[in-house]
PDB file of C-alpha atoms in Angstrom:
ATOM      1  CA  UNK A 201      91.686  70.871 -21.228  1.00 47.00           C
ATOM      2  CA  UNK A 202      92.530  74.363 -20.150  1.00 56.00           C
ATOM      3  CA  UNK A 203      89.075  75.980 -18.922  1.00 74.00           C
ATOM      4  CA  UNK A 204      87.900  77.945 -15.858  1.00 93.00           C
ATOM      5  CA  UNK A 205      86.002  75.650 -13.681  1.00 96.00           C
ATOM      6  CA  UNK A 206      83.042  77.406 -12.223  1.00 97.00           C
ATOM      7  CA  UNK A 207      80.910  74.543 -11.170  1.00 98.00           C
ATOM      8  CA  UNK A 208      81.117  70.877 -10.018  1.00 98.00           C
ATOM      9  CA  UNK A 209      78.672  68.225 -10.783  1.00 98.00           C
ATOM     10  CA  UNK A 210      78.632  64.622  -9.336  1.00 98.00           C
ATOM     11  CA  UNK A 211      77.013  61.529 -10.160  1.00 97.00           C
ATOM     12  CA  UNK A 212      75.976  59.616  -6.770  1.00 96.00           C
ATOM     13  CA  UNK A 213      75.850  55.950  -6.989  1.00 93.00           C
ATOM     14  CA  UNK A 214      79.570  54.649  -7.324  1.00 92.00           C
ATOM     15  CA  UNK A 215      80.774  58.240  -7.402  1.00 96.00           C
ATOM     16  CA  UNK A 216      79.930  59.849  -4.029  1.00 97.00           C
ATOM     17  CA  UNK A 217      78.892  56.894  -2.246  1.00 97.00           C
ATOM     18  CA  UNK A 218      79.575  53.278  -2.477  1.00 95.00           C
ATOM     19  CA  UNK A 219      76.130  52.067  -2.930  1.00 93.00           C
ATOM     20  CA  UNK A 220      76.151  49.661  -5.893  1.00 89.00           C
ATOM     21  CA  UNK A 221      76.603  46.447  -3.676  1.00 94.00           C
ATOM     22  CA  UNK A 222      73.402  47.537  -1.726  1.00 95.00           C
ATOM     23  CA  UNK A 223      71.600  48.272  -5.019  1.00 93.00           C
ATOM     24  CA  UNK A 224      72.814  44.701  -6.182  1.00 96.00           C
ATOM     25  CA  UNK A 225      71.151  42.979  -3.334  1.00 97.00           C
ATOM     26  CA  UNK A 226      67.821  44.725  -3.940  1.00 96.00           C
ATOM     27  CA  UNK A 227      68.019  43.961  -7.679  1.00 97.00           C
ATOM     28  CA  UNK A 228      68.609  40.317  -6.888  1.00 97.00           C
ATOM     29  CA  UNK A 229      65.601  39.925  -4.689  1.00 97.00           C
ATOM     30  CA  UNK A 230      63.398  41.883  -7.042  1.00 97.00           C
ATOM     31  CA  UNK A 231      64.595  40.263 -10.321  1.00 98.00           C
ATOM     32  CA  UNK A 232      64.256  36.647  -8.830  1.00 97.00           C
ATOM     33  CA  UNK A 233      60.762  37.501  -7.487  1.00 96.00           C
ATOM     34  CA  UNK A 234      59.506  38.290 -11.032  1.00 97.00           C
ATOM     35  CA  UNK A 235      61.546  35.331 -12.715  1.00 97.00           C
ATOM     36  CA  UNK A 236      63.986  37.778 -14.644  1.00 97.00           C
ATOM     37  CA  UNK A 237      67.518  37.019 -15.061  1.00 97.00           C
ATOM     38  CA  UNK A 238      69.908  39.618 -14.284  1.00 98.00           C
ATOM     39  CA  UNK A 239      73.544  38.888 -13.693  1.00 97.00           C
ATOM     40  CA  UNK A 240      75.652  41.001 -11.304  1.00 96.00           C
ATOM     41  CA  UNK A 241      78.242  41.989 -14.246  1.00 94.00           C
ATOM     42  CA  UNK A 242      75.357  43.234 -16.296  1.00 94.00           C
ATOM     43  CA  UNK A 243      74.103  45.265 -13.392  1.00 94.00           C
ATOM     44  CA  UNK A 244      77.261  47.043 -13.033  1.00 88.00           C
ATOM     45  CA  UNK A 245      77.619  47.502 -16.927  1.00 86.00           C
ATOM     46  CA  UNK A 246      74.285  49.336 -16.749  1.00 86.00           C
ATOM     47  CA  UNK A 247      75.231  51.794 -13.914  1.00 79.00           C
ATOM     48  CA  UNK A 248      73.600  55.000 -14.306  1.00 75.00           C
ATOM     49  CA  UNK A 249      70.582  53.614 -16.328  1.00 82.00           C
ATOM     50  CA  UNK A 250      67.184  54.199 -14.342  1.00 83.00           C
ATOM     51  CA  UNK A 251      65.798  50.980 -12.684  1.00 90.00           C
ATOM     52  CA  UNK A 252      62.560  51.205 -14.756  1.00 90.00           C
ATOM     53  CA  UNK A 253      64.528  51.106 -18.162  1.00 91.00           C
ATOM     54  CA  UNK A 254      66.500  48.301 -16.843  1.00 95.00           C
ATOM     55  CA  UNK A 255      63.294  46.168 -16.054  1.00 96.00           C
ATOM     56  CA  UNK A 256      61.797  47.053 -19.369  1.00 96.00           C
ATOM     57  CA  UNK A 257      64.862  45.834 -21.104  1.00 96.00           C
ATOM     58  CA  UNK A 258      65.025  42.575 -19.056  1.00 97.00           C
ATOM     59  CA  UNK A 259      61.278  42.133 -19.602  1.00 97.00           C
ATOM     60  CA  UNK A 260      61.446  42.670 -23.407  1.00 97.00           C
ATOM     61  CA  UNK A 261      64.499  40.497 -23.877  1.00 97.00           C
ATOM     62  CA  UNK A 262      63.037  37.509 -21.824  1.00 97.00           C
ATOM     63  CA  UNK A 263      59.552  37.559 -22.934  1.00 97.00           C
ATOM     64  CA  UNK A 264      58.373  38.022 -19.327  1.00 97.00           C
ATOM     65  CA  UNK A 265      55.741  40.789 -19.093  1.00 97.00           C
ATOM     66  CA  UNK A 266      55.785  43.121 -16.198  1.00 97.00           C
ATOM     67  CA  UNK A 267      54.922  46.454 -15.108  1.00 97.00           C
ATOM     68  CA  UNK A 268      58.153  48.328 -15.478  1.00 95.00           C
ATOM     69  CA  UNK A 269      57.143  51.232 -13.295  1.00 94.00           C
ATOM     70  CA  UNK A 270      55.557  49.024 -10.459  1.00 96.00           C
ATOM     71  CA  UNK A 271      58.790  46.833 -10.322  1.00 97.00           C
ATOM     72  CA  UNK A 272      60.866  49.613 -10.301  1.00 94.00           C
ATOM     73  CA  UNK A 273      59.228  50.927  -7.372  1.00 93.00           C
ATOM     74  CA  UNK A 274      59.634  47.383  -5.806  1.00 96.00           C
ATOM     75  CA  UNK A 275      63.310  47.416  -6.196  1.00 95.00           C
ATOM     76  CA  UNK A 276      63.538  50.922  -4.620  1.00 91.00           C
ATOM     77  CA  UNK A 277      61.504  49.812  -1.642  1.00 94.00           C
ATOM     78  CA  UNK A 278      63.842  46.376  -1.463  1.00 96.00           C
ATOM     79  CA  UNK A 279      66.816  48.746  -1.437  1.00 95.00           C
ATOM     80  CA  UNK A 280      65.629  50.681   1.629  1.00 92.00           C
ATOM     81  CA  UNK A 281      66.789  48.218   4.015  1.00 95.00           C
ATOM     82  CA  UNK A 282      70.317  48.229   2.523  1.00 95.00           C
ATOM     83  CA  UNK A 283      70.729  51.696   2.665  1.00 93.00           C
ATOM     84  CA  UNK A 284      72.355  51.904   5.965  1.00 94.00           C
ATOM     85  CA  UNK A 285      75.199  49.947   4.594  1.00 94.00           C
ATOM     86  CA  UNK A 286      76.417  52.561   2.241  1.00 96.00           C
ATOM     87  CA  UNK A 287      79.384  54.769   2.729  1.00 95.00           C
ATOM     88  CA  UNK A 288      80.720  57.837   1.285  1.00 97.00           C
ATOM     89  CA  UNK A 289      83.649  57.298  -1.174  1.00 96.00           C
ATOM     90  CA  UNK A 290      86.292  59.423   0.429  1.00 96.00           C
ATOM     91  CA  UNK A 291      88.561  60.266  -2.635  1.00 96.00           C
ATOM     92  CA  UNK A 292      85.593  61.915  -4.241  1.00 97.00           C
ATOM     93  CA  UNK A 293      83.977  63.269  -1.078  1.00 97.00           C
ATOM     94  CA  UNK A 294      87.590  65.042  -0.286  1.00 98.00           C
ATOM     95  CA  UNK A 295      86.935  66.976  -3.546  1.00 98.00           C
ATOM     96  CA  UNK A 296      83.506  67.979  -2.659  1.00 98.00           C
ATOM     97  CA  UNK A 297      84.658  69.348   0.543  1.00 97.00           C
ATOM     98  CA  UNK A 298      87.755  71.216  -0.780  1.00 97.00           C
ATOM     99  CA  UNK A 299      85.587  73.038  -3.248  1.00 97.00           C
ATOM    100  CA  UNK A 300      82.558  73.752  -1.170  1.00 97.00           C
ATOM    101  CA  UNK A 301      81.893  77.366  -0.825  1.00 96.00           C
ATOM    102  CA  UNK A 302      84.206  78.054  -3.803  1.00 96.00           C
ATOM    103  CA  UNK A 303      81.977  76.954  -6.616  1.00 97.00           C
ATOM    104  CA  UNK A 304      78.535  75.863  -6.826  1.00 98.00           C
ATOM    105  CA  UNK A 305      77.932  71.903  -6.568  1.00 98.00           C
ATOM    106  CA  UNK A 306      75.041  69.791  -7.885  1.00 98.00           C
ATOM    107  CA  UNK A 307      74.238  65.863  -8.226  1.00 98.00           C
ATOM    108  CA  UNK A 308      73.410  64.349 -11.492  1.00 97.00           C
ATOM    109  CA  UNK A 309      71.831  60.973 -10.843  1.00 94.00           C
ATOM    110  CA  UNK A 310      69.914  58.073 -12.828  1.00 89.00           C
ATOM    111  CA  UNK A 311      68.290  57.688  -9.271  1.00 88.00           C
ATOM    112  CA  UNK A 312      65.100  58.781  -7.890  1.00 88.00           C
ATOM    113  CA  UNK A 313      64.749  61.751  -5.298  1.00 92.00           C
ATOM    114  CA  UNK A 314      62.743  59.718  -2.741  1.00 90.00           C
ATOM    115  CA  UNK A 315      66.167  57.387  -2.432  1.00 92.00           C
ATOM    116  CA  UNK A 316      68.845  60.164  -3.347  1.00 94.00           C
ATOM    117  CA  UNK A 317      67.874  62.661  -0.966  1.00 94.00           C
ATOM    118  CA  UNK A 318      67.604  60.407   2.206  1.00 94.00           C
ATOM    119  CA  UNK A 319      70.885  58.640   1.165  1.00 95.00           C
ATOM    120  CA  UNK A 320      72.956  62.041   0.850  1.00 97.00           C
ATOM    121  CA  UNK A 321      71.360  63.041   4.190  1.00 96.00           C
ATOM    122  CA  UNK A 322      72.331  59.520   5.876  1.00 94.00           C
ATOM    123  CA  UNK A 323      75.943  59.878   4.657  1.00 95.00           C
ATOM    124  CA  UNK A 324      76.304  63.686   5.600  1.00 96.00           C
ATOM    125  CA  UNK A 325      76.748  65.128   2.142  1.00 97.00           C
ATOM    126  CA  UNK A 326      73.306  66.894   1.274  1.00 96.00           C
ATOM    127  CA  UNK A 327      74.606  70.259   2.605  1.00 97.00           C
ATOM    128  CA  UNK A 328      77.311  70.553   0.035  1.00 98.00           C
ATOM    129  CA  UNK A 329      74.825  70.551  -3.013  1.00 98.00           C
ATOM    130  CA  UNK A 330      72.859  73.535  -4.481  1.00 98.00           C
ATOM    131  CA  UNK A 331      70.753  70.992  -6.403  1.00 98.00           C
ATOM    132  CA  UNK A 332      69.996  67.434  -6.953  1.00 98.00           C
ATOM    133  CA  UNK A 333      68.999  66.393 -10.423  1.00 97.00           C
ATOM    134  CA  UNK A 334      67.566  62.808 -10.759  1.00 95.00           C
ATOM    135  CA  UNK A 335      65.994  60.796 -13.804  1.00 91.00           C
ATOM    136  CA  UNK A 336      62.706  61.885 -12.842  1.00 92.00           C
ATOM    137  CA  UNK A 337      63.918  65.685 -14.058  1.00 96.00           C
ATOM    138  CA  UNK A 338      64.632  64.823 -17.500  1.00 95.00           C
ATOM    139  CA  UNK A 339      63.354  63.008 -20.527  1.00 94.00           C
ATOM    140  CA  UNK A 340      66.512  61.448 -22.028  1.00 94.00           C
ATOM    141  CA  UNK A 341      68.738  59.414 -19.596  1.00 90.00           C
ATOM    142  CA  UNK A 342      72.359  58.927 -19.780  1.00 90.00           C
ATOM    143  CA  UNK A 343      74.212  58.476 -22.147  1.00 92.00           C
ATOM    144  CA  UNK A 344      72.373  61.609 -23.424  1.00 95.00           C
ATOM    145  CA  UNK A 345      73.690  64.704 -21.795  1.00 98.00           C
ATOM    146  CA  UNK A 346      70.472  66.131 -20.370  1.00 98.00           C
ATOM    147  CA  UNK A 347      70.895  65.289 -16.906  1.00 97.00           C
ATOM    148  CA  UNK A 348      74.373  67.081 -16.670  1.00 98.00           C
ATOM    149  CA  UNK A 349      73.021  69.896 -18.664  1.00 98.00           C
ATOM    150  CA  UNK A 350      70.197  70.368 -16.114  1.00 98.00           C
ATOM    151  CA  UNK A 351      72.428  70.142 -13.081  1.00 98.00           C
ATOM    152  CA  UNK A 352      74.396  72.872 -14.723  1.00 98.00           C
ATOM    153  CA  UNK A 353      71.337  75.033 -15.549  1.00 98.00           C
ATOM    154  CA  UNK A 354      70.315  74.443 -11.727  1.00 98.00           C
ATOM    155  CA  UNK A 355      73.412  75.889 -10.428  1.00 98.00           C
ATOM    156  CA  UNK A 356      73.519  78.697 -13.028  1.00 98.00           C
ATOM    157  CA  UNK A 357      77.131  77.672 -14.602  1.00 98.00           C
ATOM    158  CA  UNK A 358      77.809  77.373 -18.362  1.00 97.00           C
ATOM    159  CA  UNK A 359      78.342  73.584 -19.280  1.00 98.00           C
ATOM    160  CA  UNK A 360      81.831  74.497 -20.528  1.00 96.00           C
ATOM    161  CA  UNK A 361      82.810  75.915 -17.166  1.00 97.00           C
ATOM    162  CA  UNK A 362      81.639  72.790 -15.338  1.00 98.00           C
ATOM    163  CA  UNK A 363      83.480  69.581 -14.236  1.00 98.00           C
ATOM    164  CA  UNK A 364      81.535  66.317 -13.711  1.00 98.00           C
ATOM    165  CA  UNK A 365      82.604  63.247 -12.085  1.00 98.00           C
ATOM    166  CA  UNK A 366      81.170  59.726 -13.115  1.00 96.00           C
ATOM    167  CA  UNK A 367      82.005  56.097 -12.439  1.00 93.00           C
ATOM    168  CA  UNK A 368      80.322  54.727 -15.604  1.00 90.00           C
ATOM    169  CA  UNK A 369      80.846  54.581 -19.323  1.00 90.00           C
ATOM    170  CA  UNK A 370      77.307  55.892 -19.958  1.00 90.00           C
ATOM    171  CA  UNK A 371      77.765  58.631 -17.716  1.00 93.00           C
ATOM    172  CA  UNK A 372      81.195  59.540 -19.227  1.00 96.00           C
ATOM    173  CA  UNK A 373      79.591  59.513 -22.604  1.00 96.00           C
ATOM    174  CA  UNK A 374      76.860  62.020 -21.025  1.00 96.00           C
ATOM    175  CA  UNK A 375      79.328  64.368 -19.596  1.00 98.00           C
ATOM    176  CA  UNK A 376      81.419  64.456 -22.861  1.00 98.00           C
ATOM    177  CA  UNK A 377      78.276  64.954 -24.779  1.00 98.00           C
ATOM    178  CA  UNK A 378      77.409  68.047 -22.605  1.00 98.00           C
ATOM    179  CA  UNK A 379      80.722  69.609 -23.203  1.00 97.00           C
ATOM    180  CA  UNK A 380      81.988  69.280 -19.847  1.00 98.00           C
ATOM    181  CA  UNK A 381      85.458  68.556 -18.290  1.00 97.00           C
ATOM    182  CA  UNK A 382      84.993  64.930 -17.450  1.00 97.00           C
ATOM    183  CA  UNK A 383      86.578  62.832 -14.465  1.00 97.00           C
ATOM    184  CA  UNK A 384      86.289  59.030 -14.320  1.00 97.00           C
ATOM    185  CA  UNK A 385      86.701  58.158 -10.501  1.00 96.00           C
ATOM    186  CA  UNK A 386      87.478  54.935 -11.492  1.00 94.00           C
ATOM    187  CA  UNK A 387      91.018  56.280 -12.667  1.00 94.00           C
ATOM    188  CA  UNK A 388      91.382  57.978  -9.288  1.00 89.00           C
TER     189      UNK A 388
END
């Protein structure tokens, strides 16, 4: 695809930072506490899906009634002690640094602001992004394009002039649906 790139958008977990192992530890704690079965493979397959939606799905499938929002909050709290294990993913961070100051950049994440902002601060990446769009900022989650479209709007760049980076199938579907140039970081 030959297009002029005027803005970059990055997913966070698994794209900018290697946070998935730390998230898995938190998921393992919280699902066991509530008697929910959740395998590591399924966790990775659901990358990009907000916590409350995963909990709602597990609850319905397993017939175990839980308050999805409350358990989601527990999961985010359980993640905090593991956050110091998270490291930036250098191949993607090198792209961020290379393009910094040349085009506006934003983050489009299925995470929540109370986790993502401190995480980006901790790994020294916050200063690179003009906007951070989280699952709390849109109604429809990945694979819907909404989060990427909102990220483009926030940096004032037309979606067809954006390149977006992702590490999940759902995220790649969302980028393509948004009409953006898509980069699968799993292939880098």
